[in-house]
Amino acid sequence: MLRVGYPATISADLLREFPEGVELIPVSDKMDHDVEIDVWIPDPYSTRAMRTWPKLHGVKLVLSMMAGTEWIPGTVGPHVTICNARSAHNIPTAEWTLAAILAMLKYFPLYLDIQRSGLWKRRFEASEHFAKITGDANHVYPPVLGEELTGKTVLLVGYGEIGKEIERMLEPFDVDMVRLARTVRSEPEVHAVSELDNLLPRAEVVILILPATAESRGLIGRRQLGLMQRGALLVNAARGPIVDTDALVEALNAGRIRAALDVTDPEPLPEGHPLWSCPNLLITPHVGASTPQFSPRALRTAADELRRFMKGEPLRNVVQAAT
Ligand SMILES: NC(=O)c1ccc[n+]([C@@H]2O[C@H](COP(=O)([O-])OP(=O)(O)OC[C@H]3O[C@@H](n4cnc5c(N)ncnc54)[C@H](OP(=O)(O)O)[C@@H]3O)[C@@H](O)[C@H]2O)c1
């Protein structure tokens, strides 16, 4: 029997598709005893999962329910194989990205504030807001009540599973898509990350959808934010440390750019942190991939990996091979 530890916080009903020959053991940071398991599916909340790890023994394989696994190698060490749940997050994270872009370009946060004031202030606030953000103070009639995504230039930083899904969902908007990843390639054209600084000034929307690694940490720093067009929108659906938070606070407070963040550095963002009061910023608390459909999808991916592991076949989503 292969002993598989799964998060006690999820319903065992979700594990129905797991292969025969597996003993399912709920594990949690609240356990008052240690357990011997072969395979660990960590709690999706990394802080809870990290507190669980010291109680686990014998783990050879970690099957993460998440796409980002940056905390796992440092916790479990090099002698354990780690797989992520690649593709389980494509749809919700891409949908979040689209929703965030449209919300910012249609000024939904501003209109929600106006709605809460209980007044029908339709025209001038949005127009003034637009002028402040973009520097375009030409008073044209009718006034600006929102902006269009269609036709904008979008820079996609990261062109993996989720990046491709974002591109697919952006197709009806006929955007001018510029793609960037670690490695250059063609059809479609993908620029190398070394070209980031040259490409940033072209984009009206910059989407970050790449893993947090030693190389990507601080990729968007003061210089990169300074290269963005005035009023451009930075969307971080990836990981907080990819952006230099102090530099972002400065750029937002100076009214240079706007941003939508599902992730921040630090995370959770503490009460009173300067980001909370920045203008032209939408923050959601790392909920981009959290939908009711996510867990069943991630656990189907884990079940598939388990089947392969039990048959001795190559695993699909290895992010660290055991040494
Ligand atoms: N907000 C959320 O809730 C949420 C949900 C899911 C995922 N995420 C984040 O999104 C990330 C991407 O997920 P995915 O499934 O699309 O991953 P993926 O399929 O592995 O693709 C990652 C992409 O990032 C590129 N990349 C890696 N390092 C880079 C660097 N230093 N500079 C530029 N590009 C780099 C890769 O380039 P190559 O193609 O050249 O290898 C690849 O195109 C995850 O790692 C996770 O951190 C966030």
Short mmCIF file of C-alpha atoms in Angstrom, two decimals, residues 35-195:
data_model
loop_
_atom_site.label_atom_id
_atom_site.label_comp_id
_atom_site.label_asym_id
_atom_site.label_seq_id
_atom_site.Cartn_x
_atom_site.Cartn_y
_atom_site.Cartn_z
CA VAL A 35 3.06 9.95 10.63
CA GLU A 36 4.93 7.82 8.13
CA ILE A 37 3.82 8.50 4.53
CA ASP A 38 5.30 7.97 1.06
CA VAL A 39 3.56 10.75 -0.82
CA TRP A 40 2.49 14.16 0.53
CA ILE A 41 -0.16 16.44 -0.93
CA PRO A 42 0.50 19.66 1.03
CA ASP A 43 -2.23 22.00 2.20
CA PRO A 44 -2.71 24.74 -0.46
CA TYR A 45 -1.96 27.33 2.27
CA SER A 46 1.83 27.18 2.48
CA THR A 47 2.09 28.41 6.08
CA ARG A 48 -0.15 25.54 7.26
CA ALA A 49 1.73 23.08 5.05
CA MET A 50 5.13 24.19 6.39
CA ARG A 51 3.91 23.66 9.95
CA THR A 52 2.79 20.13 8.99
CA TRP A 53 6.10 19.05 7.43
CA PRO A 54 8.05 18.34 10.68
CA LYS A 55 5.40 15.74 11.64
CA LEU A 56 5.84 13.77 8.39
CA HIS A 57 8.40 10.99 7.84
CA GLY A 58 9.40 8.91 4.82
CA VAL A 59 8.12 11.30 2.14
CA LYS A 60 9.57 10.50 -1.30
CA LEU A 61 7.19 12.47 -3.48
CA VAL A 62 5.36 15.78 -3.00
CA LEU A 63 2.33 16.45 -5.23
CA SER A 64 1.51 20.14 -4.88
CA MET A 65 -2.01 21.38 -5.66
CA MET A 66 -0.48 24.70 -6.71
CA ALA A 67 1.42 25.88 -9.80
CA GLY A 68 3.90 27.95 -7.75
CA THR A 69 6.01 25.66 -5.53
CA GLU A 70 8.78 28.06 -4.48
CA TRP A 71 8.56 27.27 -0.72
CA ILE A 72 8.68 23.47 -1.10
CA PRO A 73 12.33 22.68 -2.07
CA GLY A 74 13.69 24.66 0.89
CA THR A 75 11.29 22.88 3.24
CA VAL A 76 11.59 19.25 2.12
CA GLY A 77 15.18 19.30 0.84
CA PRO A 78 16.75 17.87 -2.33
CA HIS A 79 16.03 14.14 -1.74
CA VAL A 80 12.32 14.41 -2.48
CA THR A 81 10.70 14.66 -5.91
CA ILE A 82 8.29 17.59 -6.25
CA CYS A 83 5.50 17.91 -8.82
CA ASN A 84 3.22 20.91 -9.27
CA ALA A 85 -0.39 20.98 -10.47
CA ARG A 86 0.48 22.55 -13.80
CA SER A 87 -2.63 23.56 -15.76
CA ALA A 88 -5.07 23.23 -12.84
CA HIS A 89 -4.91 27.03 -12.39
CA ASN A 90 -4.97 28.12 -16.01
CA ILE A 91 -8.63 29.05 -16.24
CA PRO A 92 -9.22 30.86 -12.91
CA THR A 93 -5.91 32.76 -13.02
CA ALA A 94 -6.45 33.83 -16.64
CA GLU A 95 -10.03 34.87 -15.83
CA TRP A 96 -8.77 36.89 -12.82
CA THR A 97 -6.25 38.63 -15.08
CA LEU A 98 -8.91 39.60 -17.60
CA ALA A 99 -11.30 40.74 -14.88
CA ALA A 100 -8.56 42.87 -13.26
CA ILE A 101 -7.60 44.51 -16.56
CA LEU A 102 -11.21 45.30 -17.47
CA ALA A 103 -12.04 46.50 -13.94
CA MET A 104 -9.14 48.98 -14.04
CA LEU A 105 -9.78 50.20 -17.61
CA LYS A 106 -13.50 50.61 -16.87
CA TYR A 107 -12.72 52.34 -13.51
CA PHE A 108 -14.88 49.93 -11.52
CA PRO A 109 -13.02 50.70 -8.24
CA LEU A 110 -13.75 54.43 -8.77
CA TYR A 111 -17.41 53.78 -9.65
CA LEU A 112 -17.79 51.55 -6.59
CA ASP A 113 -16.54 54.43 -4.42
CA ILE A 114 -19.00 56.78 -6.16
CA GLN A 115 -21.82 54.22 -5.69
CA ARG A 116 -21.01 53.97 -1.98
CA SER A 117 -21.29 57.76 -1.68
CA GLY A 118 -24.92 57.32 -2.88
CA LEU A 119 -24.62 59.94 -5.64
CA TRP A 120 -25.15 59.76 -9.41
CA LYS A 121 -21.86 61.44 -10.34
CA ARG A 122 -21.59 60.13 -13.83
CA ARG A 123 -19.36 62.38 -15.80
CA PHE A 124 -16.71 64.60 -14.43
CA GLU A 125 -15.09 62.39 -11.81
CA ALA A 126 -14.17 59.73 -14.35
CA SER A 127 -12.92 62.30 -16.81
CA GLU A 128 -10.76 64.00 -14.19
CA HIS A 129 -9.53 60.58 -13.06
CA PHE A 130 -8.54 59.73 -16.64
CA ALA A 131 -6.70 63.04 -17.04
CA LYS A 132 -4.79 62.49 -13.79
CA ILE A 133 -3.74 58.96 -14.72
CA THR A 134 -2.79 59.51 -18.33
CA GLY A 135 -1.81 63.18 -18.36
CA ASP A 136 -4.30 63.63 -21.22
CA ALA A 137 -6.21 66.68 -20.01
CA ASN A 138 -7.78 67.58 -23.39
CA HIS A 139 -11.39 68.17 -22.57
CA VAL A 140 -13.27 66.43 -25.30
CA TYR A 141 -17.00 65.84 -25.42
CA PRO A 142 -18.35 63.37 -24.41
CA PRO A 143 -16.10 63.06 -21.37
CA VAL A 144 -14.13 59.90 -20.70
CA LEU A 145 -16.17 57.41 -18.68
CA GLY A 146 -13.92 54.39 -19.21
CA GLU A 147 -11.21 53.09 -21.51
CA GLU A 148 -11.11 50.35 -24.15
CA LEU A 149 -8.97 47.23 -23.94
CA THR A 150 -9.51 46.50 -27.62
CA GLY A 151 -6.48 47.52 -29.65
CA LYS A 152 -4.15 48.07 -26.69
CA THR A 153 -0.58 46.73 -26.64
CA VAL A 154 -0.23 44.03 -23.99
CA LEU A 155 3.14 42.71 -22.80
CA LEU A 156 2.88 39.19 -21.41
CA VAL A 157 5.87 38.49 -19.15
CA GLY A 158 5.86 34.67 -18.91
CA TYR A 159 4.45 32.55 -21.72
CA GLY A 160 3.80 29.21 -20.06
CA GLU A 161 0.53 27.39 -19.33
CA ILE A 162 -1.29 30.36 -17.81
CA GLY A 163 0.25 32.95 -20.12
CA LYS A 164 -1.09 31.04 -23.11
CA GLU A 165 -4.55 30.82 -21.52
CA ILE A 166 -4.51 34.59 -20.91
CA GLU A 167 -3.61 35.11 -24.57
CA ARG A 168 -6.48 32.84 -25.65
CA MET A 169 -8.95 34.77 -23.50
CA LEU A 170 -7.65 38.11 -24.83
CA GLU A 171 -8.20 37.08 -28.46
CA PRO A 172 -11.64 38.73 -28.85
CA PHE A 173 -10.11 42.05 -27.77
CA ASP A 174 -7.79 42.17 -30.74
CA VAL A 175 -4.86 43.38 -28.64
CA ASP A 176 -1.34 43.78 -29.98
CA MET A 177 0.28 40.96 -28.00
CA VAL A 178 4.00 41.07 -27.15
CA ARG A 179 5.30 37.89 -25.45
CA LEU A 180 8.36 37.40 -23.31
CA ALA A 181 9.82 34.33 -21.56
CA ARG A 182 13.18 32.97 -20.45
CA THR A 183 13.98 31.69 -23.91
CA VAL A 184 13.46 33.28 -27.29
CA ARG A 185 11.34 31.41 -29.89
CA SER A 186 9.18 31.94 -32.96
CA GLU A 187 5.64 31.10 -34.08
CA PRO A 188 4.37 32.78 -32.13
CA GLU A 189 7.19 35.22 -31.52
CA VAL A 190 8.42 35.13 -27.91
CA HIS A 191 11.13 37.57 -26.86
CA ALA A 192 13.90 36.70 -24.40
CA VAL A 193 13.74 38.23 -20.94
CA SER A 194 16.91 40.20 -21.79
CA GLU A 195 14.67 42.36 -24.02
#
